[in-house]
Coordinates of N, CA and C in Angstrom, one line a residue:
X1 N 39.3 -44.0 -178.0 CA 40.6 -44.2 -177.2 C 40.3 -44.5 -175.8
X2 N 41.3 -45.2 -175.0 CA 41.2 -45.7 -173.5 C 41.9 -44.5 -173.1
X3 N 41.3 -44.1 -171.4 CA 42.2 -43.5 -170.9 C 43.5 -44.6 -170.2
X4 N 44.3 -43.4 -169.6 CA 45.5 -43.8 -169.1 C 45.7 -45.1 -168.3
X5 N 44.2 -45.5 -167.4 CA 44.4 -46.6 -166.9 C 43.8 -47.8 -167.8
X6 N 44.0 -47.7 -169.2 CA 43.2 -48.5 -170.1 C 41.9 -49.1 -170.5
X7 N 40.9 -48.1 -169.1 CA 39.6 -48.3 -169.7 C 38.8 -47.4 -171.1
X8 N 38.1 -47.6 -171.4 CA 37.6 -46.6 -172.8 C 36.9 -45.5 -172.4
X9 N 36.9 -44.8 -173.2 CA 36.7 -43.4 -172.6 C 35.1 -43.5 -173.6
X10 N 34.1 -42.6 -173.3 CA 32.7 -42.5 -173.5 C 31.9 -41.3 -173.6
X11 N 32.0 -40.3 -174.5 CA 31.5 -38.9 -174.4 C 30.2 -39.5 -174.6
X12 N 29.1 -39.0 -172.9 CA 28.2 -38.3 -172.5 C 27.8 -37.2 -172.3
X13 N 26.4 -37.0 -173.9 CA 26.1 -35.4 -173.6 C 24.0 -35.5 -173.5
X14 N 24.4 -34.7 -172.1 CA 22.9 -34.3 -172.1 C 22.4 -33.2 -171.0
X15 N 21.7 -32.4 -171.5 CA 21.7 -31.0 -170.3 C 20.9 -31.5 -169.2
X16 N 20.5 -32.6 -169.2 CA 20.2 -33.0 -167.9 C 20.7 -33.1 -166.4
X17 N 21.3 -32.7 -165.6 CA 22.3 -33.0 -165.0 C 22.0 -34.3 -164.2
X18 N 20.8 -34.6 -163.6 CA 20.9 -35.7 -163.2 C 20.9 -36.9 -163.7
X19 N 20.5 -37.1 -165.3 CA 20.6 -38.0 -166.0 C 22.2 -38.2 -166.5
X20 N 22.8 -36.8 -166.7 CA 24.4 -36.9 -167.3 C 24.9 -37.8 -165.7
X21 N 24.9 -37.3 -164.5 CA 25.0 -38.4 -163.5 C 25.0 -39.8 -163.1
X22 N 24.1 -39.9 -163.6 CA 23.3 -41.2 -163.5 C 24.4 -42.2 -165.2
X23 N 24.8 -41.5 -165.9 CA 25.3 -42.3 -167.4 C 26.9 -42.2 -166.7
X24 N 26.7 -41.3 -166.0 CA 28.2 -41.7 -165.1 C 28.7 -42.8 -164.8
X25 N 27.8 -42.8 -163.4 CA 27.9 -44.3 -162.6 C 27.8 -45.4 -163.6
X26 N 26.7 -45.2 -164.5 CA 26.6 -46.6 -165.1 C 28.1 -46.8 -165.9
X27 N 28.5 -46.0 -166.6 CA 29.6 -46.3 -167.8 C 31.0 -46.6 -166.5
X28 N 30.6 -46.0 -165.5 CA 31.7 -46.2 -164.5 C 31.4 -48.0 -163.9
X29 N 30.8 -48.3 -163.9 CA 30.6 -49.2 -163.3 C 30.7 -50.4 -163.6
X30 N 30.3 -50.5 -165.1 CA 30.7 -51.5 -166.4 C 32.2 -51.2 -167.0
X31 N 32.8 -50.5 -166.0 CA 34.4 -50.4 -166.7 C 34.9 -49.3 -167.6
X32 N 34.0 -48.4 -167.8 CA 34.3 -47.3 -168.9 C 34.6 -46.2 -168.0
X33 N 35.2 -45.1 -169.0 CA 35.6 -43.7 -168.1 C 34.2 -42.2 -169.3
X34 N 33.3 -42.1 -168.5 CA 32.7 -41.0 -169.0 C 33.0 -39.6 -168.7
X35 N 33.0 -39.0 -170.6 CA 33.7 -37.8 -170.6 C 32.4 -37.2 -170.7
X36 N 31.7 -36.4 -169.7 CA 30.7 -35.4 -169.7 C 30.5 -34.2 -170.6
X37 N 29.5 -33.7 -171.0 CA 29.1 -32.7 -172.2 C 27.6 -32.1 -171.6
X38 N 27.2 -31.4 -171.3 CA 26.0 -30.5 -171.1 C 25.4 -30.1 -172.4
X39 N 26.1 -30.0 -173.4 CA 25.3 -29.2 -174.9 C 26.2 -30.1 -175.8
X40 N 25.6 -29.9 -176.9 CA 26.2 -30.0 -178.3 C 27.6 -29.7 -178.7
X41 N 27.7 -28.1 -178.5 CA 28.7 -27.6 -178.6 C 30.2 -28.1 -177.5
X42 N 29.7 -28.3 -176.5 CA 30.8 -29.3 -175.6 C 31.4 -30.4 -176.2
X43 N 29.6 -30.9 -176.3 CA 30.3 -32.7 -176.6 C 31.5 -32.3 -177.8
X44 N 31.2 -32.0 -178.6 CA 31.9 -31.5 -180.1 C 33.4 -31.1 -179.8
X45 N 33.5 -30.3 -179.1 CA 35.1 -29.8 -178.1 C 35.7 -31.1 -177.7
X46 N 34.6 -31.6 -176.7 CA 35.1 -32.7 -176.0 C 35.8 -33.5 -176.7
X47 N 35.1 -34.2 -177.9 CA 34.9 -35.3 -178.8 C 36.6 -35.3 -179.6
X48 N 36.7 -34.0 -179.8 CA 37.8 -33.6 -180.7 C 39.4 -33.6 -180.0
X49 N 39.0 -32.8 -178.4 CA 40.2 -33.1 -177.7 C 40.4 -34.5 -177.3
X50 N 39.6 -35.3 -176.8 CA 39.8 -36.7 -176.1 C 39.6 -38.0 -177.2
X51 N 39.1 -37.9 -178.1 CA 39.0 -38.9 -179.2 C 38.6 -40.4 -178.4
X52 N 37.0 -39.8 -177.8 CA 36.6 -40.6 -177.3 C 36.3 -42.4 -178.2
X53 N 36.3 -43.4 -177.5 CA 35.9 -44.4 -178.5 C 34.0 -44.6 -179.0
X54 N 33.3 -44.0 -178.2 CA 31.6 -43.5 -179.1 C 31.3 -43.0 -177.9
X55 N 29.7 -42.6 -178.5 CA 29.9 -41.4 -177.9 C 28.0 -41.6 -177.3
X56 N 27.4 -41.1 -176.3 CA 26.1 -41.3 -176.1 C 25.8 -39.7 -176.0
X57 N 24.5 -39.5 -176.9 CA 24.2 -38.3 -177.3 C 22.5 -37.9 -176.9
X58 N 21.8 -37.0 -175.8 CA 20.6 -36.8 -175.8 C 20.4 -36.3 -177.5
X59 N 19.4 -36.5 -178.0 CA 18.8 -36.0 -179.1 C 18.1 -33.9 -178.4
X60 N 17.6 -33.9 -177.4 CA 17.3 -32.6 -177.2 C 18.4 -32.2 -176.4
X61 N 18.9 -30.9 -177.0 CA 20.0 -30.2 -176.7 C 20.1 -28.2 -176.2
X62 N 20.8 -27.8 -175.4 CA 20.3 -26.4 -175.4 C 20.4 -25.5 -176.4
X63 N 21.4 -26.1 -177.3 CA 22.2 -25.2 -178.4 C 22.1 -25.9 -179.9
X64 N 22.4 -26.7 -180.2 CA 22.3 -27.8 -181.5 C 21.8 -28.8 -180.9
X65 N 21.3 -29.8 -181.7 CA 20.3 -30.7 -181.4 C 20.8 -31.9 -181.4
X66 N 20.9 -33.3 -181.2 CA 21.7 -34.5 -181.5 C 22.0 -34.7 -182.4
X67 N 21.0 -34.9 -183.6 CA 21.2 -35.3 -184.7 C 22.4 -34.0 -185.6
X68 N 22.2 -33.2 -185.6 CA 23.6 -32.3 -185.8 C 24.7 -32.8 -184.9
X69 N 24.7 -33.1 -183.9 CA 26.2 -33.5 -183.2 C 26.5 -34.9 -183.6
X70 N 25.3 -35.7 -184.2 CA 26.1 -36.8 -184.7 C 26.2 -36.1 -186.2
X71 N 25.8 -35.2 -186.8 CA 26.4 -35.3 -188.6 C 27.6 -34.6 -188.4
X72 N 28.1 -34.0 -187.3 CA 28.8 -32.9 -187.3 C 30.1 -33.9 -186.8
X73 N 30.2 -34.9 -185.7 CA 31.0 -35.9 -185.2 C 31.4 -37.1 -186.7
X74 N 30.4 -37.5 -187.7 CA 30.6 -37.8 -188.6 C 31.1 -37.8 -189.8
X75 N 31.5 -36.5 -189.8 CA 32.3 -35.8 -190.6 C 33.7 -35.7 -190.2
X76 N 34.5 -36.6 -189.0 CA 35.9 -37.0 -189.0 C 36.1 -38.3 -188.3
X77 N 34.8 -39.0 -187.8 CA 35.2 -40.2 -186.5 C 34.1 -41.1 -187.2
X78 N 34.7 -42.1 -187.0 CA 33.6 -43.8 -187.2 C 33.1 -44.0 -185.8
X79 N 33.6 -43.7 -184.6 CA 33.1 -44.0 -183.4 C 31.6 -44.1 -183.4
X80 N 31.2 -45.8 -182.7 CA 30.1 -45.8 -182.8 C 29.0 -44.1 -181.8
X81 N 28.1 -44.6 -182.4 CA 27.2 -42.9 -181.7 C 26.2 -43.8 -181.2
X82 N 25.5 -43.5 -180.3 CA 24.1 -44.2 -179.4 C 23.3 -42.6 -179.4
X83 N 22.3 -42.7 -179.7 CA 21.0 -41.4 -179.0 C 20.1 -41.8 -178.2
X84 N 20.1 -40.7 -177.1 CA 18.8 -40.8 -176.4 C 17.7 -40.1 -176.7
X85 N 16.4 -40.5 -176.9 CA 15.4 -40.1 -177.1 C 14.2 -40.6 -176.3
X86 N 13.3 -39.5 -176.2 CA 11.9 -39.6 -175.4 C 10.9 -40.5 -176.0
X87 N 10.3 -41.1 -175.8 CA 8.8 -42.0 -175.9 C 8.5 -41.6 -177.4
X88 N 7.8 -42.1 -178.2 CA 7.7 -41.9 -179.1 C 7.9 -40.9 -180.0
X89 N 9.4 -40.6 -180.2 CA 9.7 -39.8 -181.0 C 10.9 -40.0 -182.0
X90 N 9.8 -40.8 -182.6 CA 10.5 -41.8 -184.1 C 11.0 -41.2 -185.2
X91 N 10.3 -39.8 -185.7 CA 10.8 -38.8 -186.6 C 11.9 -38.4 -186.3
X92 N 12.6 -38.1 -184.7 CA 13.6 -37.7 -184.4 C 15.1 -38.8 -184.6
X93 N 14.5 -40.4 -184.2 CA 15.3 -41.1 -184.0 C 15.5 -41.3 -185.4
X94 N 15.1 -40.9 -186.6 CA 14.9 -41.7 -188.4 C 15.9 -40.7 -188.9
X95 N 15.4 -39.4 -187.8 CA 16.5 -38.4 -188.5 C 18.4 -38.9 -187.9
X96 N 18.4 -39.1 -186.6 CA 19.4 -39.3 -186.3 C 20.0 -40.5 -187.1
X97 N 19.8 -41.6 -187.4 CA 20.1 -43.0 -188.0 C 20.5 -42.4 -189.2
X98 N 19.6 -41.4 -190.1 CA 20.2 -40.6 -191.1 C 21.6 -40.1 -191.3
X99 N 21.8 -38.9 -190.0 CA 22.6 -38.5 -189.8 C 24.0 -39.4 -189.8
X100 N 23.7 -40.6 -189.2 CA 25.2 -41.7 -188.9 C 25.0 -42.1 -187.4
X101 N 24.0 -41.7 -186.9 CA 24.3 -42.8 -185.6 C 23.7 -44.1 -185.7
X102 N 24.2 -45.2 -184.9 CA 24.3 -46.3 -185.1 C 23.4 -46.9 -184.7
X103 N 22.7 -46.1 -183.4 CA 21.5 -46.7 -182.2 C 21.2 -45.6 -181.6
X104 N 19.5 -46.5 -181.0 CA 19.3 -45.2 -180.3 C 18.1 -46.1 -178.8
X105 N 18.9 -45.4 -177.8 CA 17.9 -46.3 -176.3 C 16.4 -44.6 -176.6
X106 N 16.0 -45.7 -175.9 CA 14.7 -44.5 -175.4 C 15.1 -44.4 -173.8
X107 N 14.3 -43.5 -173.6 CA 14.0 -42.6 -172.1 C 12.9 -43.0 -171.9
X108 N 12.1 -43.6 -170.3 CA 14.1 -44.2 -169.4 C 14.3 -45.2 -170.1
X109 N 15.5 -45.3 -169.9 CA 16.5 -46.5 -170.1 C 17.1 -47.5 -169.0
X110 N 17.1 -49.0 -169.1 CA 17.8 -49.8 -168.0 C 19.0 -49.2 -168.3
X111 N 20.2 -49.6 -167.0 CA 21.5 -49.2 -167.5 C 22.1 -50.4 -168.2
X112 N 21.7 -51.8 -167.6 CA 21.8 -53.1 -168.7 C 21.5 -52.8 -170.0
X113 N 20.3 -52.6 -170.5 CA 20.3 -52.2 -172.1 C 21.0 -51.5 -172.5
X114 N 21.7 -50.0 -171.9 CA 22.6 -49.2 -172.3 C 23.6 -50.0 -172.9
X115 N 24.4 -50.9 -171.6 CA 25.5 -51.2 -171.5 C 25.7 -52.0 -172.4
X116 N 24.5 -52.9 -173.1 CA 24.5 -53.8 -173.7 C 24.5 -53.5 -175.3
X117 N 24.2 -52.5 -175.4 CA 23.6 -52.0 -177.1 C 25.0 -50.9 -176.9
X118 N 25.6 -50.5 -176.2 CA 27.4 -49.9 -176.4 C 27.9 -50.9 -176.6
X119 N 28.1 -52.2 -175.8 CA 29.4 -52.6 -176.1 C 28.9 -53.6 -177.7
X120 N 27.8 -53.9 -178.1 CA 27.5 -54.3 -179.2 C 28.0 -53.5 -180.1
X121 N 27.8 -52.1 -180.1 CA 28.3 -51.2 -181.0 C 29.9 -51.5 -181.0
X122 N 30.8 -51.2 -179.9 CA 31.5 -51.2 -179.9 C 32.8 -52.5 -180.2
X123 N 32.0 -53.7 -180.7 CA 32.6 -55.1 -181.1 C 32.1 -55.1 -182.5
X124 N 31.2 -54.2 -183.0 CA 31.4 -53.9 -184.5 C 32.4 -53.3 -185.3
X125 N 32.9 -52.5 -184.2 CA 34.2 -51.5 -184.7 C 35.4 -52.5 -184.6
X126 N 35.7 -53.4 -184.0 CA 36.9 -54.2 -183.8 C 37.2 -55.2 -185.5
X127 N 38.0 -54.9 -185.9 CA 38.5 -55.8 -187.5 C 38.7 -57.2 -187.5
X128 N 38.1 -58.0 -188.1 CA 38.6 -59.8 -189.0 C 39.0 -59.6 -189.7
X129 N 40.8 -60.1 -189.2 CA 41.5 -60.3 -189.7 C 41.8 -61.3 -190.9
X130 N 40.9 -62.1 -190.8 CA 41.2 -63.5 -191.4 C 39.9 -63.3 -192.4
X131 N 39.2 -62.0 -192.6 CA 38.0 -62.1 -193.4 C 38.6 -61.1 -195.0
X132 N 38.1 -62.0 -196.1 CA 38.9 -61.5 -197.5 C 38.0 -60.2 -198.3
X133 N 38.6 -59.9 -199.1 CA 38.6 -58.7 -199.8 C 37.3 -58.7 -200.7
X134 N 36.3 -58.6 -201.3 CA 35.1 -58.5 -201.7 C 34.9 -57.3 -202.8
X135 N 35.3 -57.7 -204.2 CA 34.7 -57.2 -205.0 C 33.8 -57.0 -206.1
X136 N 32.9 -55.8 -206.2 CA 31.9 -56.2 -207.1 C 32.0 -54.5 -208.3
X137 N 32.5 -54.9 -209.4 CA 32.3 -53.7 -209.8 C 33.3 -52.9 -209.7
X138 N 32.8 -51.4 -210.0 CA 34.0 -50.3 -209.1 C 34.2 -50.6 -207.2
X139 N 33.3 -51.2 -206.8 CA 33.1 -51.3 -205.2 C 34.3 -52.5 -204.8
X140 N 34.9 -51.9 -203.8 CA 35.8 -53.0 -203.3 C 35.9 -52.9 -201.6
X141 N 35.3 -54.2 -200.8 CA 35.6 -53.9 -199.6 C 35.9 -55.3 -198.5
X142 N 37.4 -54.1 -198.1 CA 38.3 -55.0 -197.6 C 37.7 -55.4 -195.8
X143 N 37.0 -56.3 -195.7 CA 36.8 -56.8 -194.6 C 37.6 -57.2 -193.4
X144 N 39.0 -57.3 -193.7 CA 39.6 -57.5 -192.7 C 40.4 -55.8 -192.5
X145 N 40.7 -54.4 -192.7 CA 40.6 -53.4 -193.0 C 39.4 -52.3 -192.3
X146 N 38.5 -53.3 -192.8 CA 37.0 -52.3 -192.7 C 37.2 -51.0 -193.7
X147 N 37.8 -51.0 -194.6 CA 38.1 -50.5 -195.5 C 37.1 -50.7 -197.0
X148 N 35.8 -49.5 -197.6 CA 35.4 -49.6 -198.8 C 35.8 -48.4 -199.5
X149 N 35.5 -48.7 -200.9 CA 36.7 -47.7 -202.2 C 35.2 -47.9 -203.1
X150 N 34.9 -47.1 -203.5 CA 34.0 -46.9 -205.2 C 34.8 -46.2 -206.2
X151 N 35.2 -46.8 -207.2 CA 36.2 -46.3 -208.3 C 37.3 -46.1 -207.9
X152 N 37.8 -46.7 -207.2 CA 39.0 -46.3 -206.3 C 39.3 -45.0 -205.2
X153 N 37.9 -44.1 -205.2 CA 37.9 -43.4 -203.9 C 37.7 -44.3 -202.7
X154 N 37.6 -43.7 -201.3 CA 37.1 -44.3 -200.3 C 35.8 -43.5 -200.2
X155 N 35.2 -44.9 -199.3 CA 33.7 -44.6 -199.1 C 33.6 -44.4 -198.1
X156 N 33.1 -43.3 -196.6 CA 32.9 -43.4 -195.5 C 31.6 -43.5 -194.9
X157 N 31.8 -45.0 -194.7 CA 30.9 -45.3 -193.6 C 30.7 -45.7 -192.0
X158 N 29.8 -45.2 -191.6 CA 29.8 -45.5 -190.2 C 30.3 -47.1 -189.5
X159 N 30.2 -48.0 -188.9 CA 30.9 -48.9 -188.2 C 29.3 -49.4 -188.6
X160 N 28.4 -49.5 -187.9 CA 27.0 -49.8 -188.4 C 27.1 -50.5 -189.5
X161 N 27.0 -49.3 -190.0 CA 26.4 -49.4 -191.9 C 27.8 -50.3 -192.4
X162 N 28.9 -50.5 -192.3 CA 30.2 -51.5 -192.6 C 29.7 -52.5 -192.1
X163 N 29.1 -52.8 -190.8 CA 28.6 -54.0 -190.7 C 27.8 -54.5 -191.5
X164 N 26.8 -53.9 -192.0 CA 25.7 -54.5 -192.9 C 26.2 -54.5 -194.3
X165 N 27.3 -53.6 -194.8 CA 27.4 -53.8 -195.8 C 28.4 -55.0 -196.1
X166 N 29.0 -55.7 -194.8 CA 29.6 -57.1 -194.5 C 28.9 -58.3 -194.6
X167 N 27.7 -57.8 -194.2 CA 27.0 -59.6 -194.0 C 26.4 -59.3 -195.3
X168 N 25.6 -58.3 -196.2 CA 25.0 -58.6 -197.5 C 26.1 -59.1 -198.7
X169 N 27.3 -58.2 -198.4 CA 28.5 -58.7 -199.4 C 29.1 -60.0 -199.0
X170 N 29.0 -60.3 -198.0 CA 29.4 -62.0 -198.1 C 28.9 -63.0 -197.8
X171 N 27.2 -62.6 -198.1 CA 26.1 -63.6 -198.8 C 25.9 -62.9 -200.4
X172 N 26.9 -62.4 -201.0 CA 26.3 -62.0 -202.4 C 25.3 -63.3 -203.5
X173 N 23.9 -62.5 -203.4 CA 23.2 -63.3 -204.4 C 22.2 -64.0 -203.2
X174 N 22.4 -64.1 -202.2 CA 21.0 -64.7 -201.3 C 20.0 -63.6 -200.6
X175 N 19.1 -64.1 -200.8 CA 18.2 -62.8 -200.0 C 18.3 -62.9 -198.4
X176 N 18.6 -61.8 -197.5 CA 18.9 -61.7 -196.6 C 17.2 -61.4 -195.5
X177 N 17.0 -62.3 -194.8 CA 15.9 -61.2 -194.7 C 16.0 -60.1 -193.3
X178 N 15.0 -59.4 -193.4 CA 14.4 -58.4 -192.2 C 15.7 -58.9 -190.7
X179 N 15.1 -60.5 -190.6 CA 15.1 -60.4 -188.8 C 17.1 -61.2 -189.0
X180 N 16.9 -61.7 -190.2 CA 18.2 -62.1 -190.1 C 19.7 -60.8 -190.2
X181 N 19.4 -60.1 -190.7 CA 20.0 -59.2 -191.3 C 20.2 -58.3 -189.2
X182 N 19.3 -58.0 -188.8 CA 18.9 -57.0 -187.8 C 19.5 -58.0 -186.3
X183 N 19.3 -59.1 -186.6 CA 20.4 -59.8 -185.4 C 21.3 -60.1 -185.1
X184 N 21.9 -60.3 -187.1 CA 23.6 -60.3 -187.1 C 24.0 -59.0 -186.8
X185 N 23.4 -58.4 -186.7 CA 24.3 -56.5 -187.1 C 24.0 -55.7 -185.7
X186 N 22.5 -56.1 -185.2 CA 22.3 -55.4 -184.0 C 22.0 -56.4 -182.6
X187 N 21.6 -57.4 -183.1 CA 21.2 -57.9 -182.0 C 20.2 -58.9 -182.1
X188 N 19.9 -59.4 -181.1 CA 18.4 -60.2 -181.0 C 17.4 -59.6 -180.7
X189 N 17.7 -58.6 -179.5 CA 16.6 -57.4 -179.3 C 16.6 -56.3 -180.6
X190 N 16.9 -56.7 -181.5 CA 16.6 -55.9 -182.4 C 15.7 -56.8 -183.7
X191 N 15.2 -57.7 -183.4 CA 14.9 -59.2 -184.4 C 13.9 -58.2 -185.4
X192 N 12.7 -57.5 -184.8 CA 11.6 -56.9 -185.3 C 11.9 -55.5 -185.6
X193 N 12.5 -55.0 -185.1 CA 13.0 -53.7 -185.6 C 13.2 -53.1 -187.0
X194 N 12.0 -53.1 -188.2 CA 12.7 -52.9 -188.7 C 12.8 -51.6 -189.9
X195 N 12.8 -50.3 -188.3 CA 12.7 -49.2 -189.0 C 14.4 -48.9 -189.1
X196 N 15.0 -49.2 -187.8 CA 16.4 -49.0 -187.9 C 17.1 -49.6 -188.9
X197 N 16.3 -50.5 -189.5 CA 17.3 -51.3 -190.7 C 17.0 -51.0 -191.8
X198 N 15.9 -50.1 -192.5 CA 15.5 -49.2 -193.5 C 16.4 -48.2 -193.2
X199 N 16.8 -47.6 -192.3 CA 17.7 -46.1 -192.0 C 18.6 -46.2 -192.8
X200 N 19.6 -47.4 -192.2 CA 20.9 -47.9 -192.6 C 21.3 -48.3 -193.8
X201 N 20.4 -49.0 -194.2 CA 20.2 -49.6 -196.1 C 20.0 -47.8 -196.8
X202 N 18.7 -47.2 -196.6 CA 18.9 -46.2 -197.2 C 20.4 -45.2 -197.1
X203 N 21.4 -45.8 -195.8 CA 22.6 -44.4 -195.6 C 23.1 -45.5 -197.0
X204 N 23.2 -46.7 -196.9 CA 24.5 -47.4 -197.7 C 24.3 -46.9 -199.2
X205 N 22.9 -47.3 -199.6 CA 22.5 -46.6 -200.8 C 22.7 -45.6 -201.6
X206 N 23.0 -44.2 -200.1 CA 22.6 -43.1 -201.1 C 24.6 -43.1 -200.8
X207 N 25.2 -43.8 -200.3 CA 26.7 -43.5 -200.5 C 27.5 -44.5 -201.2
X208 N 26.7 -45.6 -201.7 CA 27.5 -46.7 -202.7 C 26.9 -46.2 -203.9
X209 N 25.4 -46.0 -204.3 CA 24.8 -45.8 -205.8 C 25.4 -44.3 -206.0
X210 N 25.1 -44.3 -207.8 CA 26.2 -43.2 -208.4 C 24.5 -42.0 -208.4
X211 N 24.9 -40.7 -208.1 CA 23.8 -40.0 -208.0 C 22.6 -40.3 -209.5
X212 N 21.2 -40.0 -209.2 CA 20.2 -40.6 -209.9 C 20.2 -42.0 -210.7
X213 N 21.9 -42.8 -210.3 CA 22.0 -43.9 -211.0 C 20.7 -44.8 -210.7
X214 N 20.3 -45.9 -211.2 CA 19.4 -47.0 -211.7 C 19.2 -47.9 -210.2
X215 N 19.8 -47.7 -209.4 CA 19.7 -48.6 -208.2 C 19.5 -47.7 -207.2
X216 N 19.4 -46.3 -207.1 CA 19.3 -45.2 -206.3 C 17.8 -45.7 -205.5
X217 N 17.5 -45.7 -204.5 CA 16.2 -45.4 -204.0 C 16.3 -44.0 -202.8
X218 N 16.0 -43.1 -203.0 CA 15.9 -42.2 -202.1 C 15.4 -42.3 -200.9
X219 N 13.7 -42.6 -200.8 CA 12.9 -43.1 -200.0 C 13.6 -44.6 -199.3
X220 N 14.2 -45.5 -199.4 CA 14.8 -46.2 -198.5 C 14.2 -47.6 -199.4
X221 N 13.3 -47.8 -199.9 CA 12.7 -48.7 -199.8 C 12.2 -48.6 -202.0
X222 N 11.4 -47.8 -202.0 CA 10.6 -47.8 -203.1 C 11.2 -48.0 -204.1
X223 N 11.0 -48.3 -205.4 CA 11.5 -49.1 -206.6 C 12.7 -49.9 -206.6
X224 N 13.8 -50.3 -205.0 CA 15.0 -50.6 -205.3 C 14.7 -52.0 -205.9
X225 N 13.8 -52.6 -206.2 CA 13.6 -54.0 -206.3 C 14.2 -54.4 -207.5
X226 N 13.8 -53.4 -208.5 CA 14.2 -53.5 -210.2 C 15.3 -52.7 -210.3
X227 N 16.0 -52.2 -209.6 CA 17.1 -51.2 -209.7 C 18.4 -52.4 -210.1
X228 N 19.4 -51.7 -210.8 CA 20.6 -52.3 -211.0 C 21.8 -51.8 -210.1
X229 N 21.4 -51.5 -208.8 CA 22.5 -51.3 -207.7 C 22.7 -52.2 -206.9
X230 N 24.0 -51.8 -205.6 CA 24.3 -53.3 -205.1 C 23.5 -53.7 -204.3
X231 N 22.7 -53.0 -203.5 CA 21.9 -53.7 -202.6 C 20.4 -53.5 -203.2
X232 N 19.7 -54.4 -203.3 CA 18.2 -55.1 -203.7 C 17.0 -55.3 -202.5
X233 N 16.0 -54.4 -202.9 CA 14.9 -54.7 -201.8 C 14.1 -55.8 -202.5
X234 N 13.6 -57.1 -201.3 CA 12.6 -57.9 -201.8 C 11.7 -57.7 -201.0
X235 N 10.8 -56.5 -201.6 CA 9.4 -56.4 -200.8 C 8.9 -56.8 -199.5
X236 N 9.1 -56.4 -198.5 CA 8.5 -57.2 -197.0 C 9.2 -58.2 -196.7
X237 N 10.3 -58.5 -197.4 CA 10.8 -60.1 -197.1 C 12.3 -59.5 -196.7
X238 N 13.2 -58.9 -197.6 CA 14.5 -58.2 -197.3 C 15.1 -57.5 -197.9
X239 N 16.9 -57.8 -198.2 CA 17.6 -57.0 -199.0 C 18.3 -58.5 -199.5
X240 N 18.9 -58.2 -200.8 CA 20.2 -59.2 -201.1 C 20.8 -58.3 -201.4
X241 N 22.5 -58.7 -201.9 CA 23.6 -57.8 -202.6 C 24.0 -58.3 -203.9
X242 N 23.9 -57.6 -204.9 CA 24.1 -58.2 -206.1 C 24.7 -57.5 -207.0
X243 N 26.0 -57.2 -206.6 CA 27.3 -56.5 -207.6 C 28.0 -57.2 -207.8

């Protein structure tokens, strides 16, 4: 949501206080209104009364840890999520991507890359109108909506993982690869990346395939090749969609 003077509002949580400062100025400065959080448990309050439009999340926290504030935030909001995390701490970021966030900056951070990997996020959340309905199977998804259904439930997924599950469904039947897949969805600076794009395929997987069904891969990656689900791994090369 924007505040009252129609800029977007932006929950910032991190017990840092001069870093929560510093995400101030910047989000203030690029036109946004940042709603401050010190812990987990804040942001969470915060998140609920202000219905911010995404939200920037330290991964170390005094009380709950990031990766719980984004599973705990994704359990009622699509708002894109961003995490911060320290220098090589990739177990942390694989867990968060798990969880439902969308991206994640390391520490330090430019405030241009911030600014730049939010409002990316946040131009994924915006709907094509003029983009048609896509069915394969029980799976139906309405791209102009952002709206998916398995068997006629709804499927919830993050703004992210909708995105990718947009560009594989409407190349159905071509192999997508690695860098093509990771520029449409995230970026250019994201061309080689491509642990974030394992995270994401594994969230779509384990919430489109039917439990232990034949196209399941748990591990993200291993046997989907021969599997009869909708998304297909080709070995080192990519994904296709083939329902």
């Amino acid at each position: 949501m924007s505040a009252p003077g129609g800029r977007p509002r932006v929950l910032v949580c991190d017990d840092e206080s001069q870093i929560l400062r510093a995400l101030r100025v910047i989000l203030r400065d690029a036109g946004y209104e940042a709603l401050p959080a010190s812990s987990g448990e804040e942001a969470l309050d915060v998140a609920a009364v202000s219905r911010p439009s995404a939200a920037i999340v330290d991964l170390l926290l005094p009380d709950i840890d990031g990766v719980a504030v984004c599973r705990r935030l994704r359990e009622w909001s699509d708002m894109p999520l961003i995490v911060l995390s320290a220098v090589g701490d990739e177990d942390a970021k694989v867990r968060a991507l798990a969880a439902g966030a969308d991206d994640y900056v390391t520490k330090p951070f430019g405030p241009r890359e911030l600014i730049a990997r939010l409002e990316a996020s946040l131009r994924r959340v915006g709907p094509d109108r003029d983009d048609p309905v896509i069915v394969a199977g029980e799976l139906t998804v309405d791209l102009a909506a952002r709206l998916v259904t398995l068997g006629g439930e709804p499927v919830h997924l993050t703004p992210t993982e909708f995105d990718l599950l947009r560009i594989l469904a409407s190349n159905r039947g071509r192999l997508m690869t690695h860098r093509e897949l990771l520029v449409s969805v995230w970026g250019a600076g994201y061309a080689d990346d491509t642990q974030v794009l394992r995270a994401h395929i594994a969230n779509l997987r384990r919430k489109l395939e039917p439990r232990g069904g034949p196209g399941r891969a748990p591990a993200g990656e291993q046997g989907a090749a021969t599997g009869q689900g909708f998304i297909r791994t080709d070995p080192g090369v990519g994904y296709r969609f083939s329902g």
